[in-house]
């Protein structure tokens, strides 16, 4: 291991410490500030002359000028290996349940535990053979982890071609045991353990090529999959003012999304929301496998009252773990809530470093940092021909709900889909509050394009009529325009809106979306004849209620067909054949 | 053991700089000058320069004042004897009672491990339909009341505190008008609740640094009670004053302001306090109700804006009523499926119809002809405002739900409301 060097604290300002050092120190190197019996983890973020500035991942109370800092020579890293799934970590990958078992109700400062269980054994089946030539990221063997075959891979930091000298036999092993011994081109020997470490701020790039995201990622939220789809390996963002339902939308997605693994990075948000996830998921069934939802979930939880610097690390921890599983040919969805809190953590540190501030005091490098983060998503072809993907969905919490602010704008430049939430829609209890006229997506969805385009046109015209009616009133509006308005409202109430708490309505499969949208598309296309506006309104009120009831029954039940034919009948009564 | 220093290098705002060594970050000190003795806290260390924030302000502090470091951070006593007592922002008695020195615990302690929290499950009944029916308050929730000066937010806070079934009430007053402080004291006393209350009060006339301590002290005490399996309700009024106090110190310390002069860590600072709201898995709970006045009635002002992102909803108090739009209890879904089967239906339908009523009002104001539907909405809106929204209404939840159905049935046909047929079949009042 690298030897440790020592430094001395010269100043303390919030969670920033200034440390004088003598031997070489690297940018982003990890150091520990020692006071009394405490060792507080910190990261170098600037070096000037013989003084390094470190952000401490803990409360700095009681640090003294003159206290010692140990530099470790290692960049901020995470442990990668079997046993990650189902875990609940803080931003630095400390397991929270284990911390609770040791220290009780509160997070004790300076307490760090191994991320992976050192006692648990895993049933190993070797794949690589002695004498084979391998390189970083190649599979040495597998262990079953829940429903997946977890690949034990050649350590990612080894360079060039390596020859397998020996590989562990079939059997049970702990994560700190040796899986294989590898010899590099110069004859140096390397132990490949059942786990490895990787610096969070460096992307894992051990694939053959990056592909264009084309396959839709079904979230089972109708407005998303039909109107503003997300692709596997794509990126999307959900900006919205507080109370518009960003987190609820992400929670729903984390439950129903059609991917192998979901990583939830709760970054600087409410603890209560994470608690809901971590208490409920173990009891929820994964609709794809019938197993506990927790088996495909990994939670990184650095809530708003936990130290700010670790909040910045948490999104990187999340994306690194996602890249690790992608390397096994799996489809991973990373949900980061909220990227604004991460940006604010950058702003806080930038302020303490007294850097020249950019817009709204965010640092000038904000944009490139955000872009680099989202660029870690993507669908890739692995060297063995397998396909894996990391999809990143980030919420943005713009100050005052104003999308013109720097974090939203920087994010919009780099993502492939924009789900803008609106205060008006959430006030009117229209969930999900995605604004259908402003949002966009560059990916292909589950419903035929021409149907969606037609429906979108209807929404736009309905909105225009509605605006016009505010000026000229209902009596000044022609009945045709009025029906257009009612059709748009109908589409909104029965398709765009979805009851997140209803057992059937909360998740709509892509088959059901195709089927139901086909019917609704037919309603929108139908020319209708009404004697007067009140009759038209009443018709749509009744049809809306019927369709909502329809949304709430299972697709394979008898009621589904019955309600459908009743709606057809209603429609036939008002159809104009002129 | 205790070190005394006399070399004060700088006095600016409420922050003094003294040359000293072996001082811990956040350590407490006593500053003694001709004007008397005050507590002070270390807020920055730079070589041998120690920056201290003086609780009673720097007015009258001389360059030869004595600074004695106490070797520990800010602490607060804890015992049952706190109940019924009133203290200042730095923990000194404000009533005539004796000082308490038992079980000193540090304030601003570490945050709760999320793994030790449980999903909140108990409703807090308030008798206010706009809360109970539409935005149910839940034990361990953190919820601010967004309001403007002149609105009756303090009486509302007091009323909720008195009607809620909790074991301990802790009031943290920041920048309170002296009248308001006396109001809280008298109301709690009148209703016999003072004996289960502790008050930490900073009035507008007190030094600004003490204002900064109030939430931490109040919440540290609340935490201790909660660990003893008590259900604690913490009232904080007014958090905007707290944020303004932070702004003052930040600017004195020459920090780069981020938005309208507030420091960049406003969100983290507010969150550190609000996140103390908790339901422990084997102990009690802390519920936080706070008041946030919105300067200029502007919800995009940094204080209400950041607060909204932290708290689990908000109540808008405007024109003496809790507004249904914008008001939100994020935790209501956790409890309102266990109250009565029609709770959610009434909650959603009545608000959607009220929104439609507001649109009709606009149309009416512009002189458009009112359709049959508009007429129905107008009738509905008036009754909703009078019988549900008015703050003087004080009825239990079940009665409020029945009233909701009655109002709907008096104004509409069942199919017009958008309520699923299964619900109307069961609950729609028969004429």
Coordinates of N, CA, C and O in Angstrom, one line a residue, chain B residues 213-294:
Chain B
X213 N -29.1 30.9 17.9 CA -29.0 29.7 18.8 C -30.4 29.0 19.0 O -30.4 27.8 19.4
X214 N -31.5 29.8 18.8 CA -32.8 29.3 19.3 C -33.2 28.0 18.7 O -33.5 27.0 19.4
X215 N -33.1 27.8 17.4 CA -33.6 26.5 16.8 C -32.7 25.3 17.3 O -33.3 24.3 17.7
X216 N -31.4 25.5 17.4 CA -30.5 24.5 17.9 C -30.8 24.1 19.3 O -30.9 22.9 19.7
X217 N -31.0 25.1 20.2 CA -31.3 24.8 21.6 C -32.6 24.1 21.7 O -32.7 23.0 22.4
X218 N -33.7 24.6 21.0 CA -35.0 24.1 21.2 C -35.0 22.6 20.7 O -35.6 21.7 21.3
X219 N -34.3 22.4 19.5 CA -34.3 21.0 19.0 C -33.4 20.1 19.8 O -33.8 18.9 19.8
X220 N -32.4 20.6 20.4 CA -31.5 19.7 21.2 C -32.3 19.2 22.4 O -32.3 18.0 22.7
X221 N -33.1 20.1 23.0 CA -34.0 19.7 24.1 C -35.0 18.7 23.6 O -35.3 17.7 24.3
X222 N -35.6 19.0 22.5 CA -36.7 18.2 21.9 C -36.1 16.8 21.7 O -36.8 15.8 22.0
X223 N -34.9 16.7 21.2 CA -34.3 15.4 20.9 C -34.2 14.6 22.2 O -34.5 13.4 22.2
X224 N -33.8 15.2 23.3 CA -33.6 14.5 24.5 C -35.0 14.0 25.0 O -35.1 12.9 25.5
X225 N -36.0 14.8 24.9 CA -37.3 14.3 25.3 C -37.8 13.2 24.4 O -38.3 12.2 24.9
X226 N -37.5 13.3 23.1 CA -37.9 12.2 22.2 C -37.2 10.9 22.5 O -37.8 9.9 22.4
X227 N -36.0 11.0 22.9 CA -35.2 9.8 23.2 C -35.8 9.1 24.5 O -35.7 7.9 24.7
X228 N -36.5 9.9 25.3 CA -37.2 9.4 26.4 C -38.6 9.0 26.1 O -39.5 9.0 26.9
X229 N -38.9 8.7 24.8 CA -40.1 8.1 24.3 C -41.3 9.1 24.4 O -42.4 8.8 24.4
X230 N -41.0 10.4 24.4 CA -42.0 11.4 24.4 C -42.3 11.9 23.0 O -41.4 11.9 22.1
X231 N -43.6 12.2 22.8 CA -43.9 12.8 21.5 C -43.9 14.3 21.6 O -44.6 14.9 22.4
X232 N -42.9 14.9 20.9 CA -42.6 16.3 21.1 C -43.1 17.2 19.9 O -42.9 16.7 18.7
X233 N -43.7 18.3 20.1 CA -44.1 19.2 19.1 C -43.2 20.5 19.3 O -43.2 21.1 20.3
X234 N -42.5 20.8 18.2 CA -41.6 22.0 18.3 C -42.2 23.1 17.4 O -42.5 22.9 16.3
X235 N -42.4 24.3 18.0 CA -42.9 25.4 17.3 C -41.8 26.4 17.1 O -41.2 26.8 18.0
X236 N -41.5 26.8 15.8 CA -40.5 27.7 15.6 C -41.1 28.9 14.8 O -41.7 28.8 13.8
X237 N -41.0 30.1 15.4 CA -41.5 31.3 14.8 C -40.6 32.5 15.1 O -40.2 32.7 16.2
X238 N -40.0 33.1 14.1 CA -40.3 33.0 12.7 C -38.9 32.7 12.1 O -37.9 33.4 12.3
X239 N -38.9 31.6 11.2 CA -37.6 31.2 10.7 C -37.0 32.2 9.7 O -35.8 32.1 9.4
X240 N -37.8 33.1 9.2 CA -37.2 34.1 8.3 C -36.2 35.0 9.1 O -35.2 35.4 8.6
X241 N -36.6 35.3 10.4 CA -35.7 36.1 11.2 C -34.4 35.3 11.5 O -33.3 35.9 11.5
X242 N -34.5 34.0 11.6 CA -33.3 33.2 11.8 C -32.4 33.3 10.6 O -31.2 33.5 10.7
X243 N -33.0 33.2 9.4 CA -32.2 33.3 8.2 C -31.6 34.6 8.0 O -30.4 34.8 7.6
X244 N -32.3 35.7 8.4 CA -31.7 37.0 8.3 C -30.6 37.2 9.3 O -29.6 37.9 9.0
X245 N -30.6 36.5 10.4 CA -29.5 36.6 11.4 C -28.3 35.9 10.8 O -27.2 36.4 10.9
X246 N -28.5 34.8 10.1 CA -27.4 34.1 9.4 C -26.8 35.0 8.3 O -25.6 35.0 8.2
X247 N -27.7 35.7 7.6 CA -27.2 36.6 6.6 C -26.3 37.6 7.1 O -25.2 37.9 6.6
X248 N -26.7 38.2 8.3 CA -25.9 39.2 8.9 C -24.5 38.8 9.3 O -23.5 39.4 9.0
X249 N -24.5 37.6 9.9 CA -23.1 37.1 10.3 C -22.3 36.8 9.0 O -21.1 37.1 9.0
X250 N -22.9 36.2 8.0 CA -22.2 35.8 6.8 C -21.6 37.0 6.2 O -20.4 37.0 5.7
X251 N -22.3 38.1 6.1 CA -21.8 39.3 5.5 C -20.7 39.9 6.3 O -19.6 40.3 5.8
X252 N -20.8 39.8 7.6 CA -19.7 40.3 8.5 C -18.5 39.5 8.2 O -17.4 40.0 8.3
X253 N -18.6 38.2 8.0 CA -17.5 37.3 7.8 C -17.0 37.4 6.3 O -16.2 36.6 5.9
X254 N -17.5 38.3 5.5 CA -17.1 38.5 4.2 C -17.3 37.3 3.3 O -16.5 37.0 2.4
X255 N -18.3 36.5 3.6 CA -18.6 35.4 2.7 C -19.3 35.9 1.4 O -20.0 36.9 1.4
X256 N -19.1 35.2 0.3 CA -19.7 35.6 -1.0 C -21.2 35.2 -0.9 O -21.5 34.1 -0.7
X257 N -22.0 36.2 -1.0 CA -23.5 35.9 -0.9 C -23.9 35.2 -2.2 O -23.4 35.5 -3.3
X258 N -25.0 34.4 -2.1 CA -25.4 33.7 -3.3 C -26.6 34.3 -3.9 O -26.7 34.5 -5.1
X259 N -27.6 34.5 -3.1 CA -28.9 35.0 -3.6 C -29.5 36.0 -2.7 O -29.7 35.7 -1.5
X260 N -29.7 37.2 -3.1 CA -30.2 38.3 -2.3 C -29.5 38.4 -1.0 O -30.1 38.6 0.1
X261 N -28.2 38.2 -1.0 CA -27.4 38.5 0.2 C -27.3 37.3 1.1 O -26.5 37.3 2.1
X262 N -28.1 36.3 0.9 CA -28.1 35.1 1.8 C -26.9 34.2 1.5 O -26.4 34.2 0.3
X263 N -26.3 33.6 2.5 CA -25.1 32.8 2.3 C -25.4 31.5 1.4 O -26.6 31.1 1.4
X264 N -24.4 31.0 0.8 CA -24.6 29.9 -0.1 C -25.1 28.6 0.6 O -25.7 27.7 0.0
X265 N -24.9 28.5 1.9 CA -25.3 27.3 2.6 C -26.6 27.5 3.3 O -26.9 26.7 4.2
X266 N -27.4 28.4 2.9 CA -28.7 28.6 3.5 C -29.5 27.3 3.5 O -30.1 27.0 4.5
X267 N -29.5 26.6 2.4 CA -30.3 25.4 2.3 C -29.8 24.4 3.3 O -30.6 23.8 4.1
X268 N -28.5 24.2 3.4 CA -27.9 23.2 4.3 C -28.2 23.6 5.8 O -28.5 22.7 6.6
X269 N -28.1 24.9 6.0 CA -28.3 25.3 7.4 C -29.7 25.1 7.8 O -30.0 24.6 8.9
X270 N -30.7 25.5 7.0 CA -32.1 25.3 7.3 C -32.4 23.8 7.4 O -33.1 23.3 8.3
X271 N -31.8 23.0 6.5 CA -32.1 21.6 6.5 C -31.6 20.9 7.8 O -32.2 20.0 8.3
X272 N -30.4 21.4 8.2 CA -29.8 20.8 9.5 C -30.8 20.9 10.6 O -30.9 20.0 11.5
X273 N -31.6 22.0 10.6 CA -32.6 22.2 11.7 C -33.8 21.4 11.5 O -34.3 20.6 12.3
X274 N -34.4 21.6 10.3 CA -35.7 20.9 10.0 C -35.6 19.4 10.0 O -36.5 18.7 10.4
X275 N -34.4 18.9 9.6 CA -34.3 17.4 9.6 C -34.2 16.8 10.9 O -34.1 15.6 11.1
X276 N -34.2 17.6 12.0 CA -34.3 17.0 13.3 C -35.7 16.4 13.6 O -35.8 15.7 14.6
X277 N -36.6 16.7 12.8 CA -37.9 16.1 12.9 C -37.8 14.6 12.6 O -37.1 14.3 11.6
X278 N -38.3 13.8 13.5 CA -38.0 12.4 13.3 C -39.0 11.5 14.1 O -39.7 12.0 15.0
X279 N -39.2 10.3 13.6 CA -39.9 9.3 14.3 C -38.9 8.2 14.5 O -38.5 7.5 13.6
X280 N -38.5 8.0 15.8 CA -37.4 7.0 16.1 C -38.1 5.6 16.1 O -39.2 5.4 16.4
X281 N -37.3 4.6 15.7 CA -37.9 3.3 15.6 C -38.2 2.7 17.0 O -39.1 1.8 17.1
X282 N -37.5 3.1 18.0 CA -37.9 2.5 19.3 C -38.0 3.6 20.4 O -37.9 3.4 21.6
X283 N -38.2 4.9 20.0 CA -38.3 5.9 20.9 C -39.4 6.9 20.5 O -40.3 6.5 19.7
X284 N -39.4 8.1 20.9 CA -40.5 9.1 20.6 C -40.4 9.7 19.3 O -39.8 9.2 18.3
X285 N -40.9 10.9 19.2 CA -40.9 11.6 17.9 C -40.8 13.1 18.1 O -41.1 13.6 19.1
X286 N -40.3 13.8 17.0 CA -40.3 15.2 17.0 C -41.1 15.7 15.8 O -40.8 15.3 14.7
X287 N -42.1 16.6 16.0 CA -42.8 17.2 14.9 C -42.5 18.7 14.9 O -42.4 19.2 16.0
X288 N -42.2 19.2 13.8 CA -41.8 20.6 13.7 C -42.8 21.4 12.9 O -43.1 21.1 11.8
X289 N -43.4 22.4 13.6 CA -44.3 23.4 12.9 C -43.6 24.7 13.0 O -43.3 25.2 14.0
X290 N -43.3 25.3 11.8 CA -42.6 26.6 11.8 C -43.4 27.7 11.1 O -44.3 27.4 10.3
X291 N -43.0 28.9 11.4 CA -43.6 30.0 10.6 C -42.5 30.6 9.8 O -41.4 30.8 10.2
X292 N -42.8 30.8 8.5 CA -41.8 31.5 7.6 C -42.6 32.6 7.0 O -43.5 32.4 6.2
X293 N -42.3 33.8 7.4 CA -43.0 34.9 6.7 C -42.3 35.2 5.4 O -41.0 35.2 5.3
X294 N -43.1 35.5 4.4 CA -42.5 35.7 3.1 C -42.4 37.2 2.8 O -43.4 37.9 2.7

